N, C-alpha and C. Protein backbone atom coordinates (compact mmCIF):
# COMPACT_ATOMS: atom_id res chain seq x y z
N SER A 1 -26.27 4.26 13.87
CA SER A 1 -26.91 3.65 14.24
C SER A 1 -27.04 1.98 13.06
N ILE A 2 -27.02 1.06 13.76
CA ILE A 2 -27.39 -0.25 12.44
C ILE A 2 -28.09 -0.95 13.18
N ASN A 3 -29.13 -1.37 12.47
CA ASN A 3 -30.32 -2.51 13.43
C ASN A 3 -30.27 -2.00 14.81
N GLY A 4 -30.58 -0.67 14.44
CA GLY A 4 -31.02 -0.19 16.16
C GLY A 4 -29.89 -0.10 17.01
N LYS A 5 -28.79 -0.51 16.54
CA LYS A 5 -27.66 -0.06 17.70
C LYS A 5 -27.34 1.31 17.17
N CYS A 6 -26.72 2.01 18.41
CA CYS A 6 -25.87 3.10 17.98
C CYS A 6 -24.19 3.09 18.59
N PHE A 7 -23.44 3.39 17.87
CA PHE A 7 -22.41 3.34 17.81
C PHE A 7 -21.64 4.92 17.49
N ASP A 8 -20.13 5.26 17.76
CA ASP A 8 -19.76 5.58 17.58
C ASP A 8 -18.52 5.47 16.52
N TRP A 9 -17.99 5.88 15.54
CA TRP A 9 -17.13 5.26 14.50
C TRP A 9 -16.73 6.63 13.76
N LEU A 10 -15.07 6.37 14.62
CA LEU A 10 -14.00 7.56 13.82
C LEU A 10 -13.48 7.27 12.90
N LEU A 11 -12.92 7.76 11.88
CA LEU A 11 -11.57 7.81 10.96
C LEU A 11 -11.04 8.69 11.23
N VAL A 12 -9.96 8.69 11.54
CA VAL A 12 -8.72 9.59 11.11
C VAL A 12 -7.82 9.13 10.46
N SER A 13 -7.20 10.18 9.75
CA SER A 13 -5.76 9.83 8.86
C SER A 13 -4.83 11.07 9.22
N ARG A 14 -3.64 10.57 9.16
CA ARG A 14 -2.83 11.27 9.68
C ARG A 14 -1.27 10.67 8.51
N ARG A 15 -1.10 12.11 8.12
CA ARG A 15 -0.33 12.36 6.86
C ARG A 15 0.99 12.37 7.53
N SER A 16 2.33 11.39 6.89
CA SER A 16 3.77 11.54 7.31
C SER A 16 3.90 13.23 6.87
N CYS A 17 5.27 13.70 8.08
CA CYS A 17 6.24 14.66 7.72
C CYS A 17 7.14 14.64 6.25
N PHE A 18 7.36 13.42 6.57
CA PHE A 18 8.51 12.90 5.86
C PHE A 18 7.74 12.85 4.33
N ARG A 19 8.92 13.17 3.57
CA ARG A 19 8.64 12.63 1.67
C ARG A 19 7.24 13.16 1.58
N ALA A 20 6.38 14.42 1.71
CA ALA A 20 5.27 14.66 1.20
C ALA A 20 5.22 15.20 -0.26
N GLY A 21 4.58 15.01 -1.05
CA GLY A 21 4.87 15.97 -2.30
C GLY A 21 3.67 15.27 -3.15
N VAL A 22 3.54 16.56 -4.40
CA VAL A 22 2.44 15.88 -5.41
C VAL A 22 2.63 14.61 -6.24
N ARG A 23 1.60 13.94 -6.46
CA ARG A 23 1.82 12.88 -7.52
C ARG A 23 2.60 13.13 -8.84
N TYR A 24 3.44 11.91 -8.83
CA TYR A 24 4.82 12.01 -9.92
C TYR A 24 6.08 12.80 -9.94
N TYR A 25 5.59 13.43 -8.87
CA TYR A 25 7.06 14.37 -8.49
C TYR A 25 7.68 13.81 -7.24
N VAL A 26 7.28 13.34 -6.13
CA VAL A 26 7.72 12.28 -5.04
C VAL A 26 7.20 11.13 -4.93
N ARG A 27 8.14 10.01 -5.39
CA ARG A 27 7.88 8.84 -5.65
C ARG A 27 9.15 7.75 -4.30
N GLY A 28 9.00 6.57 -4.03
CA GLY A 28 9.54 5.40 -3.45
C GLY A 28 10.00 6.17 -2.27
N ILE A 29 11.25 5.70 -1.80
CA ILE A 29 11.62 5.85 -0.54
C ILE A 29 13.00 6.60 -0.62
N ASP A 30 12.89 7.13 1.02
CA ASP A 30 14.73 8.41 0.87
C ASP A 30 15.66 6.97 1.72
N SER A 31 17.04 6.99 1.93
CA SER A 31 17.51 6.17 2.59
C SER A 31 17.62 5.73 4.30
N GLU A 32 16.61 6.43 4.62
CA GLU A 32 16.31 6.23 6.12
C GLU A 32 14.85 5.50 5.39
N GLY A 33 14.52 5.08 4.45
CA GLY A 33 12.99 3.95 4.66
C GLY A 33 11.45 4.60 4.64
N HIS A 34 11.72 6.16 4.57
CA HIS A 34 10.58 6.99 4.68
C HIS A 34 9.71 6.80 3.46
N ALA A 35 8.37 6.30 3.11
CA ALA A 35 7.85 6.31 1.90
C ALA A 35 6.80 7.64 1.63
N ALA A 36 7.15 7.88 0.02
CA ALA A 36 6.94 9.06 -0.32
C ALA A 36 5.02 9.17 0.14
N ASN A 37 4.69 10.19 0.25
CA ASN A 37 3.23 10.15 0.48
C ASN A 37 2.45 9.25 1.80
N PHE A 38 2.89 8.71 2.15
CA PHE A 38 2.79 7.77 3.50
C PHE A 38 1.70 8.60 4.87
N VAL A 39 0.65 7.79 4.54
CA VAL A 39 -0.67 7.92 5.28
C VAL A 39 -1.18 7.00 6.01
N GLU A 40 -1.31 7.24 7.13
CA GLU A 40 -2.05 6.20 8.40
C GLU A 40 -3.56 6.80 8.84
N THR A 41 -4.10 5.71 8.51
CA THR A 41 -5.57 5.78 8.44
C THR A 41 -5.66 4.84 9.93
N GLU A 42 -6.52 5.29 10.39
CA GLU A 42 -7.02 4.53 11.69
C GLU A 42 -8.79 4.96 11.70
N GLN A 43 -9.19 3.37 11.79
CA GLN A 43 -10.55 3.41 12.18
C GLN A 43 -10.93 3.01 13.66
N ILE A 44 -11.94 3.80 14.28
CA ILE A 44 -12.37 3.22 15.60
C ILE A 44 -13.65 3.35 15.69
N VAL A 45 -13.84 2.02 16.45
CA VAL A 45 -15.41 1.88 16.80
C VAL A 45 -15.47 1.94 18.30
N HIS A 46 -16.54 2.92 18.77
CA HIS A 46 -16.73 3.05 20.25
C HIS A 46 -18.43 2.25 20.57
N TYR A 47 -18.56 1.33 20.88
CA TYR A 47 -19.79 0.51 21.45
C TYR A 47 -20.18 0.45 22.63
N LYS A 48 -21.41 0.79 23.26
CA LYS A 48 -21.26 0.53 25.02
C LYS A 48 -19.60 0.35 25.87
N GLY A 49 -18.89 1.28 25.71
CA GLY A 49 -17.80 1.38 26.60
C GLY A 49 -16.73 0.70 25.89
N SER A 50 -16.98 -0.35 24.97
CA SER A 50 -15.84 -0.99 23.97
C SER A 50 -15.29 -0.36 23.23
N LYS A 51 -14.02 -0.65 23.10
CA LYS A 51 -13.50 0.13 21.85
C LYS A 51 -12.70 -0.78 20.81
N ALA A 52 -12.57 -0.71 19.56
CA ALA A 52 -11.79 -1.32 18.50
C ALA A 52 -11.47 -0.68 17.89
N SER A 53 -10.05 -0.74 17.20
CA SER A 53 -9.24 0.39 16.29
C SER A 53 -8.75 -0.82 15.40
N PHE A 54 -8.59 -0.70 13.95
CA PHE A 54 -7.94 -1.01 12.73
C PHE A 54 -7.22 -0.01 12.15
N VAL A 55 -5.73 -0.21 12.23
CA VAL A 55 -4.80 0.78 11.31
C VAL A 55 -4.50 0.32 9.55
N GLN A 56 -4.59 1.25 9.02
CA GLN A 56 -4.24 0.69 7.85
C GLN A 56 -3.01 1.97 7.13
N THR A 57 -2.42 1.45 6.57
CA THR A 57 -1.11 2.74 5.74
C THR A 57 -1.22 2.59 4.54
N ARG A 58 -1.41 3.54 3.81
CA ARG A 58 -0.69 3.32 2.32
C ARG A 58 1.00 4.45 1.94
N GLY A 59 1.26 4.51 1.30
CA GLY A 59 2.49 4.75 0.83
C GLY A 59 2.77 4.68 -0.88
N SER A 60 3.84 5.39 -0.95
CA SER A 60 4.42 4.63 -2.52
C SER A 60 5.28 3.47 -2.22
N ILE A 61 5.60 3.22 -3.51
CA ILE A 61 6.23 1.73 -3.22
C ILE A 61 7.66 2.07 -2.55
N PRO A 62 8.11 0.99 -1.58
CA PRO A 62 9.20 1.50 -0.77
C PRO A 62 10.47 0.83 -1.12
N PHE A 63 11.01 1.27 -2.48
CA PHE A 63 12.28 1.39 -3.17
C PHE A 63 12.63 2.43 -4.16
N PHE A 64 13.61 2.66 -4.45
CA PHE A 64 14.49 4.09 -5.27
C PHE A 64 13.50 4.00 -6.62
N TRP A 65 12.75 4.84 -6.96
CA TRP A 65 12.17 4.98 -8.22
C TRP A 65 11.31 6.21 -8.32
N SER A 66 11.21 6.72 -9.39
CA SER A 66 10.77 8.05 -10.04
C SER A 66 10.19 7.84 -11.23
N GLN A 67 8.68 9.01 -11.48
CA GLN A 67 8.06 8.96 -12.43
C GLN A 67 8.39 10.43 -12.29
N ARG A 68 8.75 10.72 -13.42
CA ARG A 68 8.97 12.24 -13.84
C ARG A 68 7.89 12.69 -14.69
N PRO A 69 7.11 14.03 -14.29
CA PRO A 69 5.90 14.35 -15.15
C PRO A 69 6.94 15.11 -16.70
N ASN A 70 6.44 14.05 -18.02
CA ASN A 70 6.51 14.48 -19.32
C ASN A 70 5.34 15.22 -19.77
N LEU A 71 4.85 15.28 -21.02
CA LEU A 71 4.04 15.59 -22.01
C LEU A 71 3.11 14.23 -22.57
N LYS A 72 3.53 13.17 -21.40
CA LYS A 72 2.34 11.92 -21.28
C LYS A 72 1.38 12.25 -20.79
N TYR A 73 0.25 11.37 -20.76
CA TYR A 73 -0.74 11.35 -19.84
C TYR A 73 -0.10 10.79 -18.54
N LYS A 74 0.51 9.43 -18.57
CA LYS A 74 1.14 8.50 -17.46
C LYS A 74 2.32 8.33 -17.95
N PRO A 75 3.42 9.03 -16.80
CA PRO A 75 5.06 8.99 -17.36
C PRO A 75 4.99 7.74 -16.67
N LYS A 76 6.64 6.98 -17.74
CA LYS A 76 6.70 5.58 -17.57
C LYS A 76 7.64 5.56 -15.91
N PRO A 77 7.28 4.63 -15.05
CA PRO A 77 7.81 4.95 -14.10
C PRO A 77 9.59 4.34 -14.10
N GLN A 78 10.73 4.71 -13.68
CA GLN A 78 12.10 4.54 -13.63
C GLN A 78 12.60 4.13 -12.44
N ILE A 79 13.23 2.75 -12.31
CA ILE A 79 13.40 2.51 -11.41
C ILE A 79 14.95 2.40 -10.98
N SER A 80 15.70 3.23 -9.90
CA SER A 80 16.76 3.57 -9.74
C SER A 80 17.97 2.11 -9.77
N LYS A 81 18.76 2.17 -10.73
CA LYS A 81 19.53 1.38 -10.78
C LYS A 81 20.95 1.37 -10.20
N SER A 82 21.53 2.38 -9.52
CA SER A 82 22.64 2.57 -8.90
C SER A 82 22.69 2.93 -7.53
N VAL A 83 21.53 2.27 -6.76
CA VAL A 83 21.53 2.32 -5.16
C VAL A 83 21.28 0.98 -4.53
N ASN A 84 21.38 0.42 -3.33
CA ASN A 84 20.91 -0.13 -2.88
C ASN A 84 19.74 -0.64 -2.26
N HIS A 85 18.56 -0.83 -2.93
CA HIS A 85 17.07 -0.86 -2.29
C HIS A 85 17.05 -1.19 -1.44
N MET A 86 17.33 -2.53 -1.02
CA MET A 86 17.37 -3.32 0.16
C MET A 86 17.41 -2.41 1.36
N ASP A 87 18.55 -1.84 1.76
CA ASP A 87 18.89 -1.07 2.98
C ASP A 87 17.52 -0.34 3.31
N GLY A 88 17.26 1.05 2.45
CA GLY A 88 16.12 1.12 2.63
C GLY A 88 14.84 0.75 2.79
N PHE A 89 14.66 -0.32 2.06
CA PHE A 89 13.73 -1.36 2.12
C PHE A 89 13.44 -2.04 3.67
N GLN A 90 14.41 -2.32 3.74
CA GLN A 90 14.44 -3.01 5.16
C GLN A 90 13.97 -2.22 6.29
N ARG A 91 14.60 -1.06 6.18
CA ARG A 91 14.51 0.19 7.55
C ARG A 91 12.95 0.30 7.04
N HIS A 92 12.54 0.41 6.01
CA HIS A 92 11.17 0.48 6.04
C HIS A 92 10.04 -0.12 6.62
N PHE A 93 10.12 -1.18 6.61
CA PHE A 93 9.38 -2.61 7.32
C PHE A 93 10.00 -2.60 8.64
N ASP A 94 11.06 -2.64 8.83
CA ASP A 94 11.65 -2.47 10.09
C ASP A 94 10.94 -1.46 11.09
N SER A 95 10.78 -0.30 10.41
CA SER A 95 10.07 0.84 11.22
C SER A 95 8.15 0.28 11.32
N GLN A 96 7.89 -0.15 10.17
CA GLN A 96 6.11 -0.63 10.22
C GLN A 96 6.41 -1.36 11.16
N ILE A 97 6.87 -2.74 11.36
CA ILE A 97 6.68 -3.81 12.11
C ILE A 97 6.82 -3.07 13.30
N ILE A 98 7.70 -2.41 13.87
CA ILE A 98 7.94 -1.53 15.08
C ILE A 98 6.44 -0.91 15.70
N SER A 99 5.76 -0.16 14.72
CA SER A 99 4.57 0.80 14.74
C SER A 99 3.51 -0.07 14.98
N TYR A 100 3.14 -0.88 14.13
CA TYR A 100 1.92 -1.61 13.58
C TYR A 100 1.99 -3.24 13.88
N GLY A 101 3.43 -3.59 14.01
CA GLY A 101 3.53 -5.29 13.94
C GLY A 101 2.97 -6.03 12.41
N LYS A 102 2.74 -7.28 12.58
CA LYS A 102 2.88 -7.73 11.30
C LYS A 102 2.27 -6.89 10.19
N GLN A 103 2.57 -6.71 9.10
CA GLN A 103 2.39 -6.45 7.60
C GLN A 103 1.56 -7.32 6.55
N MET A 104 0.74 -6.78 6.09
CA MET A 104 0.05 -7.54 4.83
C MET A 104 0.13 -6.38 3.98
N ILE A 105 1.02 -6.62 3.03
CA ILE A 105 1.06 -5.57 2.27
C ILE A 105 -0.01 -6.23 0.88
N VAL A 106 -0.59 -4.92 -0.03
CA VAL A 106 -1.94 -5.35 -0.72
C VAL A 106 -1.45 -4.33 -2.08
N ASN A 107 -0.67 -4.72 -2.80
CA ASN A 107 -0.28 -3.86 -3.90
C ASN A 107 -1.06 -4.10 -5.19
N LEU A 108 -1.78 -2.80 -5.32
CA LEU A 108 -2.79 -2.76 -6.55
C LEU A 108 -2.55 -2.32 -7.60
N VAL A 109 -1.22 -2.22 -7.91
CA VAL A 109 -0.69 -1.48 -9.24
C VAL A 109 -0.89 -2.61 -10.30
N ASN A 110 -0.59 -1.82 -11.64
CA ASN A 110 -1.08 -2.86 -12.72
C ASN A 110 -0.29 -3.49 -12.93
N GLN A 111 -0.49 -5.13 -13.21
CA GLN A 111 0.61 -6.00 -13.54
C GLN A 111 1.33 -6.15 -14.73
N LYS A 112 0.60 -5.19 -15.41
CA LYS A 112 1.29 -5.31 -17.14
C LYS A 112 1.77 -3.88 -17.24
N GLY A 113 1.97 -3.63 -18.35
CA GLY A 113 2.39 -2.23 -19.25
C GLY A 113 3.47 -1.65 -18.36
N SER A 114 3.71 -0.31 -18.54
CA SER A 114 4.60 0.38 -17.58
C SER A 114 4.74 0.42 -16.12
N GLU A 115 3.69 -0.55 -15.24
CA GLU A 115 3.44 -0.51 -13.72
C GLU A 115 4.60 -1.88 -13.70
N LYS A 116 4.21 -2.83 -14.27
CA LYS A 116 4.77 -4.10 -14.52
C LYS A 116 5.96 -4.04 -13.65
N PRO A 117 7.10 -3.85 -14.33
CA PRO A 117 8.66 -3.61 -13.55
C PRO A 117 8.41 -3.24 -11.86
N LEU A 118 7.63 -2.66 -11.18
CA LEU A 118 7.41 -2.23 -9.87
C LEU A 118 6.66 -3.23 -9.35
N GLU A 119 5.46 -3.77 -9.81
CA GLU A 119 5.24 -5.31 -8.73
C GLU A 119 6.08 -6.15 -8.70
N GLN A 120 7.04 -6.83 -10.01
CA GLN A 120 7.91 -7.58 -10.00
C GLN A 120 9.09 -7.33 -9.27
N THR A 121 9.41 -5.74 -8.86
CA THR A 121 10.52 -5.71 -8.15
C THR A 121 10.15 -5.81 -6.96
N PHE A 122 8.75 -5.01 -6.38
CA PHE A 122 8.20 -5.36 -4.82
C PHE A 122 8.38 -6.83 -4.66
N SER A 123 7.43 -7.84 -5.21
CA SER A 123 7.50 -9.14 -5.14
C SER A 123 8.82 -9.92 -4.37
N LYS A 124 9.75 -9.20 -5.29
CA LYS A 124 11.17 -9.62 -5.58
C LYS A 124 11.68 -9.65 -4.32
N MET A 125 11.55 -8.09 -3.77
CA MET A 125 12.34 -7.39 -2.96
C MET A 125 11.43 -8.05 -1.49
N VAL A 126 10.32 -8.00 -1.03
CA VAL A 126 9.73 -8.78 -0.01
C VAL A 126 10.03 -10.23 0.20
N ASN A 127 10.33 -11.05 -0.62
CA ASN A 127 10.49 -12.41 -0.89
C ASN A 127 12.18 -12.84 -0.28
N SER A 128 13.21 -11.70 -1.11
CA SER A 128 13.94 -11.91 -0.53
C SER A 128 14.64 -11.07 0.95
N MET A 129 13.41 -10.43 1.00
CA MET A 129 13.98 -9.62 2.92
C MET A 129 13.23 -11.22 3.72
N GLY A 130 12.59 -11.84 3.51
CA GLY A 130 12.15 -13.34 4.37
C GLY A 130 11.85 -12.94 5.47
N ASN A 131 11.05 -11.91 5.86
CA ASN A 131 10.52 -11.78 7.14
C ASN A 131 8.92 -12.29 7.31
N GLY A 132 9.07 -13.04 8.15
CA GLY A 132 7.52 -14.05 8.57
C GLY A 132 6.39 -12.93 8.97
N MET A 133 7.07 -11.66 9.07
CA MET A 133 6.18 -10.50 9.51
C MET A 133 5.49 -9.74 8.51
N VAL A 134 6.19 -9.85 7.43
CA VAL A 134 5.41 -9.39 5.99
C VAL A 134 5.14 -10.51 4.94
N ARG A 135 3.66 -9.96 4.71
CA ARG A 135 3.25 -11.01 3.67
C ARG A 135 2.98 -9.81 2.60
N TYR A 136 2.90 -10.04 1.10
CA TYR A 136 2.80 -9.56 0.01
C TYR A 136 1.24 -10.34 -0.69
N VAL A 137 0.56 -9.56 -1.07
CA VAL A 137 0.02 -9.94 -2.34
C VAL A 137 -0.28 -9.00 -3.30
N ALA A 138 -0.26 -8.90 -4.29
CA ALA A 138 -0.53 -8.22 -5.72
C ALA A 138 -1.88 -8.87 -6.13
N PHE A 139 -2.89 -7.40 -6.41
CA PHE A 139 -4.22 -7.69 -7.03
C PHE A 139 -3.99 -6.62 -8.11
N ASP A 140 -4.55 -6.91 -9.46
CA ASP A 140 -4.30 -6.03 -10.40
C ASP A 140 -5.72 -5.57 -10.72
N PHE A 141 -5.64 -4.23 -9.99
CA PHE A 141 -7.01 -3.85 -9.06
C PHE A 141 -7.79 -3.23 -10.63
N HIS A 142 -7.20 -2.37 -11.53
CA HIS A 142 -7.36 -1.94 -12.83
C HIS A 142 -7.83 -2.78 -13.75
N LYS A 143 -7.26 -4.18 -13.79
CA LYS A 143 -7.70 -5.11 -14.79
C LYS A 143 -8.71 -5.88 -14.17
N GLU A 144 -8.77 -6.53 -12.99
CA GLU A 144 -10.16 -7.35 -12.20
C GLU A 144 -11.19 -6.50 -11.86
N CYS A 145 -11.20 -5.04 -11.75
CA CYS A 145 -12.56 -4.10 -11.71
C CYS A 145 -12.74 -3.12 -12.60
N SER A 146 -12.08 -3.35 -14.06
CA SER A 146 -12.36 -2.32 -15.02
C SER A 146 -13.95 -2.43 -15.41
N ARG A 147 -14.67 -1.46 -15.94
CA ARG A 147 -15.95 -1.65 -16.52
C ARG A 147 -16.74 -1.73 -15.14
N MET A 148 -16.40 -0.94 -13.79
CA MET A 148 -17.35 -1.16 -12.77
C MET A 148 -17.70 -2.63 -12.28
N ARG A 149 -16.85 -3.71 -12.24
CA ARG A 149 -17.02 -4.67 -11.71
C ARG A 149 -16.68 -4.70 -10.50
N TRP A 150 -16.95 -3.93 -9.32
CA TRP A 150 -16.71 -3.99 -8.11
C TRP A 150 -16.70 -5.42 -7.33
N ASP A 151 -17.67 -5.91 -7.72
CA ASP A 151 -17.85 -7.59 -7.12
C ASP A 151 -16.54 -8.41 -7.32
N ARG A 152 -15.43 -7.80 -8.28
CA ARG A 152 -14.38 -8.84 -8.37
C ARG A 152 -13.30 -8.61 -6.96
N LEU A 153 -13.74 -7.59 -6.44
CA LEU A 153 -12.98 -7.39 -5.09
C LEU A 153 -13.19 -8.58 -4.41
N GLN A 154 -14.76 -9.22 -4.35
CA GLN A 154 -14.37 -10.41 -3.46
C GLN A 154 -13.23 -11.50 -3.91
N ILE A 155 -12.28 -11.55 -4.88
CA ILE A 155 -11.25 -12.25 -5.16
C ILE A 155 -10.38 -11.71 -4.56
N LEU A 156 -9.92 -10.71 -3.98
CA LEU A 156 -8.64 -10.20 -2.94
C LEU A 156 -9.43 -10.45 -1.69
N MET A 157 -10.42 -10.28 -1.53
CA MET A 157 -10.91 -10.45 0.01
C MET A 157 -10.53 -11.99 0.64
N ASP A 158 -11.02 -12.73 -0.57
CA ASP A 158 -10.84 -14.17 -0.52
C ASP A 158 -9.05 -14.56 -0.24
N GLN A 159 -8.43 -13.58 -0.69
CA GLN A 159 -6.78 -13.99 -0.73
C GLN A 159 -6.58 -13.16 0.86
N LEU A 160 -7.20 -12.06 1.46
CA LEU A 160 -6.77 -11.81 2.51
C LEU A 160 -7.68 -12.52 3.53
N ALA A 161 -8.41 -12.81 3.40
CA ALA A 161 -9.50 -13.45 4.89
C ALA A 161 -8.82 -14.23 5.60
N GLU A 162 -7.92 -14.71 5.71
CA GLU A 162 -6.90 -15.47 6.60
C GLU A 162 -6.52 -14.48 7.80
N GLN A 163 -5.47 -13.79 6.94
CA GLN A 163 -5.23 -12.50 7.58
C GLN A 163 -5.44 -11.46 8.31
N GLN A 164 -7.06 -11.35 7.80
CA GLN A 164 -8.09 -10.52 8.10
C GLN A 164 -8.34 -11.03 9.65
N ASP A 165 -8.55 -12.42 9.87
CA ASP A 165 -9.34 -12.73 10.60
C ASP A 165 -8.04 -12.96 11.92
N GLU A 166 -6.94 -13.22 11.64
CA GLU A 166 -5.89 -12.62 12.46
C GLU A 166 -6.18 -11.29 13.19
């Protein structure tokens, strides 16, 4: 109940049966475009007979890469150099568009250090794909929100405002 108005709010998460695994052991995509650790989360609001739904998906960055555990706290990501990334990448987003429609990618990885090549490759691949149904925004979450500065999320919200309104 908010301001005396009662409604139902449901939150449902569905984990894909393709490429499930634990952190660091399963990363990237397979040749069919299935992203590792893919989860679909749906928010459903039911109020006075009306319903609204919003679906958000998350998964590993959809190209061929790995991050094998070693003695370091955070192993360095390795982008595969021996495969055509675009085939699986294209399959991934074709499937996403068929299932969910227009895509708004929000990449929260570090834009410096060992994750920088992941962000750069992801951005480059989205641009190379040239699909108007897919938009990409990178937001260095750890840099922007370090030391509990959650108010800095407003920067991201401002970047997404127009698409959110759509």
